[in-house]
mmCIF file of C-alpha atoms in Angstrom:
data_model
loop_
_atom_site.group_PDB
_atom_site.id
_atom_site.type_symbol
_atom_site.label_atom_id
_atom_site.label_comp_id
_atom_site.label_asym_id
_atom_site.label_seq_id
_atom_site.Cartn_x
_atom_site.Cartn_y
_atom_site.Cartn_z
ATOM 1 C CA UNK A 1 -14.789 -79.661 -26.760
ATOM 2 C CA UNK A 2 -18.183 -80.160 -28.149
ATOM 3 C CA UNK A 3 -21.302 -79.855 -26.390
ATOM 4 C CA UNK A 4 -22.394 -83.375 -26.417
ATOM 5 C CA UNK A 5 -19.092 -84.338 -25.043
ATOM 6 C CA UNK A 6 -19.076 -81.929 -21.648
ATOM 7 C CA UNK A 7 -23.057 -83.492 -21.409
ATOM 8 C CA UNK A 8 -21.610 -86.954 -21.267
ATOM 9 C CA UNK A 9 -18.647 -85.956 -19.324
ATOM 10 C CA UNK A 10 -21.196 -84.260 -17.376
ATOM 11 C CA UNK A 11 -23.670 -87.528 -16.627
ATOM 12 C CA UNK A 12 -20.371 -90.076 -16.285
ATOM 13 C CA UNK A 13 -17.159 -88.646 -15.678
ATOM 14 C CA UNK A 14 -15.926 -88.279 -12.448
ATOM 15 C CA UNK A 15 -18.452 -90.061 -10.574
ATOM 16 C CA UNK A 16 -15.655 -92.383 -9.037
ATOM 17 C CA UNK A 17 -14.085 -89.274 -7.743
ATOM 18 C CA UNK A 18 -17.447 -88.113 -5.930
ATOM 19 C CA UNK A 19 -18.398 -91.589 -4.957
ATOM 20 C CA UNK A 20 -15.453 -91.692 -2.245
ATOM 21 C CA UNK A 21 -16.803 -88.929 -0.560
ATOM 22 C CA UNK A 22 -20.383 -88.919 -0.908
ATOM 23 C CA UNK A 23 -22.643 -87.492 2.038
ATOM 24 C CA UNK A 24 -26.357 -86.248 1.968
ATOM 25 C CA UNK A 25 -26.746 -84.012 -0.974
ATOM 26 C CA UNK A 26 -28.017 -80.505 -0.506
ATOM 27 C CA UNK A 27 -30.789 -78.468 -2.698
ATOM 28 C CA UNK A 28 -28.602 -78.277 -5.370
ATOM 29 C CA UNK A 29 -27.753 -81.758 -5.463
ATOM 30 C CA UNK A 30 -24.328 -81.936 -4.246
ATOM 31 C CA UNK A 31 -22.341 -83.515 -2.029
ATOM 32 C CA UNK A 32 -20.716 -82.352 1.080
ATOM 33 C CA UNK A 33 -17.447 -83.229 -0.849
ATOM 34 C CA UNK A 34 -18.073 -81.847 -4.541
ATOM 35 C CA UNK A 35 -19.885 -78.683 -2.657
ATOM 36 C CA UNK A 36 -16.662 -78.172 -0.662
ATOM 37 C CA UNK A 37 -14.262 -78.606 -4.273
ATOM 38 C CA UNK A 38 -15.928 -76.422 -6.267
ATOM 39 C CA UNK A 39 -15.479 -74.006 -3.683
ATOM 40 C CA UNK A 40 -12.178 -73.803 -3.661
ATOM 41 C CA UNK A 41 -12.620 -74.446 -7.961
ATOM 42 C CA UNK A 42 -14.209 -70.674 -7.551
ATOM 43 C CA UNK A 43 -11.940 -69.190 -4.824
ATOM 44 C CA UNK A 44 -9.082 -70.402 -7.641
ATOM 45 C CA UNK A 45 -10.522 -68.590 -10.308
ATOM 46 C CA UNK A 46 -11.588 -65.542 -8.581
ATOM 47 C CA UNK A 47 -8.183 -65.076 -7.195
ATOM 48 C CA UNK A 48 -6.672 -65.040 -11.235
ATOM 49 C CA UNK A 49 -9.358 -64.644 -13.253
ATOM 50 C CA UNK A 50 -8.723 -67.722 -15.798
ATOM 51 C CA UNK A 51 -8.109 -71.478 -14.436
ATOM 52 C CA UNK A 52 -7.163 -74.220 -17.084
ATOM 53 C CA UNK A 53 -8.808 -77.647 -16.453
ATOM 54 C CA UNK A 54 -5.360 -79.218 -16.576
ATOM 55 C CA UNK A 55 -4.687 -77.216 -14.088
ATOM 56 C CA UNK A 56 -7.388 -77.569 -11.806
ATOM 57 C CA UNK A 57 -7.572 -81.701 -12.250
ATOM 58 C CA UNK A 58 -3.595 -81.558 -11.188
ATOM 59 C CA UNK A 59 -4.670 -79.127 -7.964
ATOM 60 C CA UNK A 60 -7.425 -81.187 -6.758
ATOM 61 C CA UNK A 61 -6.129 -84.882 -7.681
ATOM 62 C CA UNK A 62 -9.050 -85.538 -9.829
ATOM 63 C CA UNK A 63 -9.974 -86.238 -13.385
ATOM 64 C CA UNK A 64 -10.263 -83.462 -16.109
ATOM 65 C CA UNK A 65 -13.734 -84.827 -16.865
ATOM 66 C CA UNK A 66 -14.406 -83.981 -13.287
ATOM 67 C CA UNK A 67 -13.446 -80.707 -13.160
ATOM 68 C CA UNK A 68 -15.428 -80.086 -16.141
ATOM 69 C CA UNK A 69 -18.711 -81.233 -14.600
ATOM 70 C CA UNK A 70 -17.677 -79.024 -11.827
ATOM 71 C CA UNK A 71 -17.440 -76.037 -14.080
ATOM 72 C CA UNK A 72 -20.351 -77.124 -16.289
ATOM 73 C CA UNK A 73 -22.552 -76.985 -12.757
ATOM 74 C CA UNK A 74 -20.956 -73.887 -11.542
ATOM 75 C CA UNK A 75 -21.284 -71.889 -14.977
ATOM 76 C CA UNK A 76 -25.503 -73.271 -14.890
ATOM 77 C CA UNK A 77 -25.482 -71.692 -11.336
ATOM 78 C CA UNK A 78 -24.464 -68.252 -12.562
ATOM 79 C CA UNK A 79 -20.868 -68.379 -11.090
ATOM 80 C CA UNK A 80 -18.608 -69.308 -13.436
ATOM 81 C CA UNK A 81 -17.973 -68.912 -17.242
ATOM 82 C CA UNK A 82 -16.977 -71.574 -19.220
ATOM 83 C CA UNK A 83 -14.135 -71.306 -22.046
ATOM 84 C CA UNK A 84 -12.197 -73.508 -24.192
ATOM 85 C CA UNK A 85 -9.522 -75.148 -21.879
ATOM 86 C CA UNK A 86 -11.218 -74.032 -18.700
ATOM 87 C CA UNK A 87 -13.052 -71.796 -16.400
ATOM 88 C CA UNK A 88 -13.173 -67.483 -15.781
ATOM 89 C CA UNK A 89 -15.135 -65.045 -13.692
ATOM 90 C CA UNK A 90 -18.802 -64.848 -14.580
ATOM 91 C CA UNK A 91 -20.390 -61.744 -16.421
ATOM 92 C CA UNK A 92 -20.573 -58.419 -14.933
ATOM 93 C CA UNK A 93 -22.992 -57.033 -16.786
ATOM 94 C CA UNK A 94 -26.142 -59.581 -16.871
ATOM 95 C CA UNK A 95 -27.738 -61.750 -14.379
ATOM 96 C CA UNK A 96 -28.773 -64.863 -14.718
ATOM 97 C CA UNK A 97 -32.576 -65.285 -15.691
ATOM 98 C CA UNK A 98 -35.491 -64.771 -13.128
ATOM 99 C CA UNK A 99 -36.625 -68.653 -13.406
ATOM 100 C CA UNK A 100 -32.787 -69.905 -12.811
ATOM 101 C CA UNK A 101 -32.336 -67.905 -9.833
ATOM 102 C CA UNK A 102 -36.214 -68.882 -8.406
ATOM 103 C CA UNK A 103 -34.733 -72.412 -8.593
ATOM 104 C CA UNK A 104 -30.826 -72.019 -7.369
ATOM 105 C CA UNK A 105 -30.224 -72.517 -3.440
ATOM 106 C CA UNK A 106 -34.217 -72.497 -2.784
ATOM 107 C CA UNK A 107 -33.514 -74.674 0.444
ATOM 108 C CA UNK A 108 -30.953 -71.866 1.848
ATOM 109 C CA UNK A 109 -33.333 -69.404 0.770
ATOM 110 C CA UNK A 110 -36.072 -70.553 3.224
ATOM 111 C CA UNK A 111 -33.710 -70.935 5.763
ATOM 112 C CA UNK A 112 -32.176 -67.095 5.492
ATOM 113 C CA UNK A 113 -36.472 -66.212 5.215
ATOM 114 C CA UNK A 114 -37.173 -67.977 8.253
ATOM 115 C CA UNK A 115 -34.507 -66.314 10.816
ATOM 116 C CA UNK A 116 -34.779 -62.740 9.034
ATOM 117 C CA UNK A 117 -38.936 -63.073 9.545
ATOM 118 C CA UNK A 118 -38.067 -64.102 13.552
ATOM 119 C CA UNK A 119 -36.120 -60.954 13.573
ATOM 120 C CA UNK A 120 -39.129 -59.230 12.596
ATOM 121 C CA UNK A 121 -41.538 -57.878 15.184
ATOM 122 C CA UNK A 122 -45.684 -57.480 15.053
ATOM 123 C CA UNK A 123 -46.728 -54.103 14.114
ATOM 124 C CA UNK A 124 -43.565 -53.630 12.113
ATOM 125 C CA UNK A 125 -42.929 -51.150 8.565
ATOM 126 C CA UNK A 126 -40.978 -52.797 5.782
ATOM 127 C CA UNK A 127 -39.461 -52.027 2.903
ATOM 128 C CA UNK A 128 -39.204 -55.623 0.633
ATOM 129 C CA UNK A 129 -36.942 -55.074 -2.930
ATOM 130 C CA UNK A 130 -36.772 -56.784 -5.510
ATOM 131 C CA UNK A 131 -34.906 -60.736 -5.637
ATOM 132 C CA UNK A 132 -36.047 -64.509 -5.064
ATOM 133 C CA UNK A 133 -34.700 -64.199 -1.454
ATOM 134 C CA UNK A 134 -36.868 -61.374 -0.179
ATOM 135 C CA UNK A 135 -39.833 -63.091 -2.278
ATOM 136 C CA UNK A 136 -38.838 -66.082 0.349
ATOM 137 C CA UNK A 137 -38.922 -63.679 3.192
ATOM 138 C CA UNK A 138 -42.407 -62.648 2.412
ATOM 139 C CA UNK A 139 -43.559 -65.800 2.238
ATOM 140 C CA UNK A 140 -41.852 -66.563 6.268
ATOM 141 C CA UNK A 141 -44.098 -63.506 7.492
ATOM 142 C CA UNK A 142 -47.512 -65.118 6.982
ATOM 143 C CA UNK A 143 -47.670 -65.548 10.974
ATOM 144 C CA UNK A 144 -46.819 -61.791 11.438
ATOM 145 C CA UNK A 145 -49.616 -59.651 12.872
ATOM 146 C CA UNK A 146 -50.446 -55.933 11.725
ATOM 147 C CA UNK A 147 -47.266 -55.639 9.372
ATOM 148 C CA UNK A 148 -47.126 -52.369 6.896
ATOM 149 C CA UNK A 149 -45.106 -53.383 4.107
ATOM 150 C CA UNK A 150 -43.710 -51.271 1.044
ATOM 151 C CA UNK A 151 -42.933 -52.809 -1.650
ATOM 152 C CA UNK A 152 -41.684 -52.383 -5.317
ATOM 153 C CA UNK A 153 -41.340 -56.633 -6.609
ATOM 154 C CA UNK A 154 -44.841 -57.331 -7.973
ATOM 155 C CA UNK A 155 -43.758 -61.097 -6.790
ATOM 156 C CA UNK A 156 -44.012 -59.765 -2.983
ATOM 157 C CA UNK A 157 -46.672 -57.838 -3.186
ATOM 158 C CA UNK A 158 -48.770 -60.718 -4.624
ATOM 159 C CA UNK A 159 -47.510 -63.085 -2.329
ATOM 160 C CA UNK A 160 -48.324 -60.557 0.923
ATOM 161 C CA UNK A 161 -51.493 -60.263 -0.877
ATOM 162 C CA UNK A 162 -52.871 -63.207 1.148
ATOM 163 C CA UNK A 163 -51.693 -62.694 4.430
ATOM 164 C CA UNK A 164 -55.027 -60.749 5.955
ATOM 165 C CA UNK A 165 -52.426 -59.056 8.403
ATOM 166 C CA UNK A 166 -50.252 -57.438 6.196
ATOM 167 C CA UNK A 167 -51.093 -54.241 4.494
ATOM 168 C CA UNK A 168 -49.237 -53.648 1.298
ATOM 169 C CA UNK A 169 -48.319 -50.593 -0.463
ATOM 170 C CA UNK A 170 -46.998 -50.924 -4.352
ATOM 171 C CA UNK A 171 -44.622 -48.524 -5.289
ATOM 172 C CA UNK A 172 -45.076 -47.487 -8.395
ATOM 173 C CA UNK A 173 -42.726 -46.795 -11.687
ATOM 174 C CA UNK A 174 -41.824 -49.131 -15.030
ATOM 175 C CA UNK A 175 -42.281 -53.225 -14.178
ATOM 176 C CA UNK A 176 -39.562 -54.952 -15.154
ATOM 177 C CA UNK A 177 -40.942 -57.750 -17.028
ATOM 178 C CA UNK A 178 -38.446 -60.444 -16.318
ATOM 179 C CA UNK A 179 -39.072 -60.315 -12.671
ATOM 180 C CA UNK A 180 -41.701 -58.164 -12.298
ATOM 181 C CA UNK A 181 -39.557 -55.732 -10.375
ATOM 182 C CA UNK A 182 -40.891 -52.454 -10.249
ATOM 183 C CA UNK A 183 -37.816 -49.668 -11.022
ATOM 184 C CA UNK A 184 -37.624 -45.752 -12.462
ATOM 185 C CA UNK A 185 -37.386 -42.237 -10.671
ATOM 186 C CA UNK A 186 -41.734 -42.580 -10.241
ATOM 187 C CA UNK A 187 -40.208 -45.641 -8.012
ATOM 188 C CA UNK A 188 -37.668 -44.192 -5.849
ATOM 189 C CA UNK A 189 -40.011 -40.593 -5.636
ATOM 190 C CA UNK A 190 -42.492 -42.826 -3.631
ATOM 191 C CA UNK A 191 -40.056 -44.640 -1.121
ATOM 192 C CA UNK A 192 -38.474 -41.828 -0.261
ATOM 193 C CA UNK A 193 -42.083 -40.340 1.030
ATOM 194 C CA UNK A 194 -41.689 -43.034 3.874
ATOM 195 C CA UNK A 195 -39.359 -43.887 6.810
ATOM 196 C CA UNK A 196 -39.722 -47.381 8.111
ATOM 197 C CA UNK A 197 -38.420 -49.882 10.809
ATOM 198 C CA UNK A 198 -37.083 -52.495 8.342
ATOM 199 C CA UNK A 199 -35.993 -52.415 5.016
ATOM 200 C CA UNK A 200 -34.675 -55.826 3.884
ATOM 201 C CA UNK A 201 -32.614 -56.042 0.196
ATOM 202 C CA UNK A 202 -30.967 -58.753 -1.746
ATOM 203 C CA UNK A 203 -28.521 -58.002 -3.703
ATOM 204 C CA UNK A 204 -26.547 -60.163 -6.881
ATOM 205 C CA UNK A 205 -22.776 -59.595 -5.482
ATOM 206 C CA UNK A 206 -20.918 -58.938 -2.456
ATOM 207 C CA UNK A 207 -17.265 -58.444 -3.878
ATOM 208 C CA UNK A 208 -14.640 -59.525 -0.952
ATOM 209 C CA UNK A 209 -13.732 -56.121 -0.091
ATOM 210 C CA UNK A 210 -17.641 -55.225 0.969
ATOM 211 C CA UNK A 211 -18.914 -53.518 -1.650
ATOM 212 C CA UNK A 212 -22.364 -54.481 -2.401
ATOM 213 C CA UNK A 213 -23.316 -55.065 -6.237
ATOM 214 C CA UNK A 214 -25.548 -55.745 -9.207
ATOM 215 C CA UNK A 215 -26.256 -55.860 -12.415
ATOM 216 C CA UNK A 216 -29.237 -52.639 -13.420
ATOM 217 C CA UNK A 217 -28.733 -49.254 -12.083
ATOM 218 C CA UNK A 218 -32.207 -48.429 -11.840
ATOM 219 C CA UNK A 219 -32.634 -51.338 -9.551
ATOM 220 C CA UNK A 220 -29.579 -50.442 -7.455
ATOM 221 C CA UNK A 221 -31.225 -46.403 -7.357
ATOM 222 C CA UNK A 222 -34.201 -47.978 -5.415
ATOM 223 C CA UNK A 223 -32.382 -50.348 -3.070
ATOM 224 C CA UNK A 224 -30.214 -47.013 -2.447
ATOM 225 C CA UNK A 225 -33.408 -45.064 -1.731
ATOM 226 C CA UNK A 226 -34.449 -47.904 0.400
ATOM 227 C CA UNK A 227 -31.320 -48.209 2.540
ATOM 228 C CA UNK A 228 -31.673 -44.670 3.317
ATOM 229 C CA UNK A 229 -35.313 -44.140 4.403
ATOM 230 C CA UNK A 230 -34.833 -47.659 6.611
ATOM 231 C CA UNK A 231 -34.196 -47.132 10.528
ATOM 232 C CA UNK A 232 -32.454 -50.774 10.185
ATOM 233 C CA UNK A 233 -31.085 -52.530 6.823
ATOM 234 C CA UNK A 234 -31.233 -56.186 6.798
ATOM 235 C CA UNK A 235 -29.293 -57.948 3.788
ATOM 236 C CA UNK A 236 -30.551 -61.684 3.130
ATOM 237 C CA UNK A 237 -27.839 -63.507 0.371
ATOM 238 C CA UNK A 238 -26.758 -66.889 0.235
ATOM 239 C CA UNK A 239 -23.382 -67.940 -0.061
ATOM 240 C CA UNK A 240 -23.155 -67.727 -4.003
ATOM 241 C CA UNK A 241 -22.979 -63.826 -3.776
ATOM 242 C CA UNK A 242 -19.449 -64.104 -1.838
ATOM 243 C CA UNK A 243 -17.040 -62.605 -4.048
ATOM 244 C CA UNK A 244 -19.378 -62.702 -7.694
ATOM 245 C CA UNK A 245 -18.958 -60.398 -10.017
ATOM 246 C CA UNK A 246 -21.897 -57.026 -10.889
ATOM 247 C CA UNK A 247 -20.828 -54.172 -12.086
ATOM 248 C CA UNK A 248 -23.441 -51.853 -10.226
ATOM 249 C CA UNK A 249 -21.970 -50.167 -6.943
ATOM 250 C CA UNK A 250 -24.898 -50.376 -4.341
ATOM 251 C CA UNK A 251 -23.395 -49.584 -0.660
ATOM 252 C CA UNK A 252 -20.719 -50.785 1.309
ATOM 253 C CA UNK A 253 -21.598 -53.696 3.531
ATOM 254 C CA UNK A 254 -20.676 -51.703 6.544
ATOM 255 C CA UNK A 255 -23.871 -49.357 5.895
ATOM 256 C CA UNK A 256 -26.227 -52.228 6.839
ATOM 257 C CA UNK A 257 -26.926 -53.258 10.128
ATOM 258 C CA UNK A 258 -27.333 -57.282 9.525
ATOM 259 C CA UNK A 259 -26.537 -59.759 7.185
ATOM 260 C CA UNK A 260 -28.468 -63.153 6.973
ATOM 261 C CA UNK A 261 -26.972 -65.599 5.024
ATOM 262 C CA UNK A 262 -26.928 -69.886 4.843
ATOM 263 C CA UNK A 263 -22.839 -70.216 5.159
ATOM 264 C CA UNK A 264 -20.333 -68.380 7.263
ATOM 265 C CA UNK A 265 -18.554 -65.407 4.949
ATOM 266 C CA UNK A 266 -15.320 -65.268 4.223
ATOM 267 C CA UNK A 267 -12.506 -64.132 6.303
ATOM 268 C CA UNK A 268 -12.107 -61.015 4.908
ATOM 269 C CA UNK A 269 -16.099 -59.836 5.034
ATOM 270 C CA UNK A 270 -16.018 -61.189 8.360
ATOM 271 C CA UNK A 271 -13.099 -59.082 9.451
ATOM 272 C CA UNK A 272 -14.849 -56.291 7.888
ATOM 273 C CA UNK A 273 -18.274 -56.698 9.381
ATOM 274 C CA UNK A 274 -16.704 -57.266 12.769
ATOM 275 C CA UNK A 275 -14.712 -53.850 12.583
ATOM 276 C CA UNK A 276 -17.959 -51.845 11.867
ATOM 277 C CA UNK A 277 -20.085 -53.601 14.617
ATOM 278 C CA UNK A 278 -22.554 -55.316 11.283
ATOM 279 C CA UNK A 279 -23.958 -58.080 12.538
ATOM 280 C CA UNK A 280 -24.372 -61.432 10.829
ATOM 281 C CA UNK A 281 -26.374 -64.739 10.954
ATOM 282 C CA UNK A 282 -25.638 -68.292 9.208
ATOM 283 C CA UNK A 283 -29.300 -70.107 9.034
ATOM 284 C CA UNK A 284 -28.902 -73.636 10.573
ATOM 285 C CA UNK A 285 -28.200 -76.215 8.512
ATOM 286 C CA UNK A 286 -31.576 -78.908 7.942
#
């Protein structure tokens, strides 16, 4: 189909469908009831891989045009590709850009920022890495009193910048221009110098069996370094990293000791967290 058609399709078709169960949109601009079918749109492909449109309009008792604004919305959000005919898994091997992901789920964000920063004691040490959610976590400590915070996202460290109570420390090593992330062995030398009370990570991917992934090594090295020199590990992702797709091994979920997320994880990381005593948080709903 041609581009101009899935825009239209995009703008017109299917709002019927979405009308009959329209509720209060969230930051993305969805509805309770489109939010809760492309969920199960993704939990169709990720369980084989490929999903035809035909397919997925006879499934969820919609129209085709439908189900392609569903996957044209998912595929802008970073978790789903679009092909001829339908829908697959999303690339392993790039992320989506810096100024996508500053914009996707910025409302969950802030709410994961807020309960990992009342978590947080005065007169903590932090590690922050690099990601859009710990850049939000930053921003929730600005009432924090005599924090110490390492760092190696240039976006953090300005951001901390301001706050006279925090003292920041800049790791240093190659800045990775697209997000100003700071990465290299110069970078994971100087964590591993410290041993702090906190070290809070985002990460692109937690695949259902609770491996923790993403998409540059060098990036995943650091996080690694930080995990280790941390007394407590504190993961903040929202609920788009369930089950996507990075082909960098980080950790297993089990070697953190919290996860703070927007939306209650699925089953099987649940089941998983439980076992190992990992606790978890879903941020309240505004």
């Amino acid at each position: 189909m041609a581009q101009r058609e899935w825009e239209n399709e995009e703008q017109h078709g299917g709002a019927q469908e979405e009308q009959g169960g329209a509720s209060t949109p969230d930051s993305t601009g969805k509805s309770a009831a489109v939010k809760k079918r492309q969920d199960k749109i993704l939990a169709a492909v990720r369980e084989k891989g490929f999903a035809t449109i035909e397919a997925l309009a006879k499934t969820f008792q919609v129209t085709p045009q439908t189900i392609r604004r569903d996957i044209n919305m998912l595929t802008r959000e970073g978790l789903l590709h679009r092909y001829h005919g339908g829908a697959g898994l999303e690339s392993s091997t790039e992320n989506l850009t810096y100024s996508d992901r500053k914009i996707l789920y910025r409302q969950e964000k802030r709410r994961i920022a807020a309960m990992v920063a009342a978590h947080i004691p005065d007169h903590a040490s932090l590690f922050i890495n690099i990601g859009t959610t710990t850049e939000e976590v930053a921003r929730a400590l600005h009432s924090h009193q005599r924090l110490r915070v390492i760092t190696n996202n240039l976006n953090v460290a300005g951001i901390l910048a301001g706050y006279d109570n925090v003292e920041v420390i800049i790791a240093g090593g190659l800045i990775r221009h697209r997000d100003c992330g700071i990465i290299g062995e110069a970078t994971i030398d100087f964590i591993q110098q410290f041993k702090v009370d906190y070290g809070i990570i985002g990460i692109s991917g937690i695949d259902l069996d609770g491996t923790l992934l993403d998409f540059d090594f060098r990036e995943v090295r650091a996080a690694r370094a930080i995990i280790d020199n941390s007394r407590k590990t504190f993961l903040v992702a929202d609920h788009s990293k369930f089950g996507r797709n990075a082909m960098v091994r980080l950790a297993d979920i089990t070697e953190i000791d919290a996860l703070f997320t927007d939306a209650l994880p699925p089953m099987a990381l649940r089941e998983k967290l439980e076992a190992a005593d990992v606790s978890y948080y879903v941020a309240d709903q505004d």
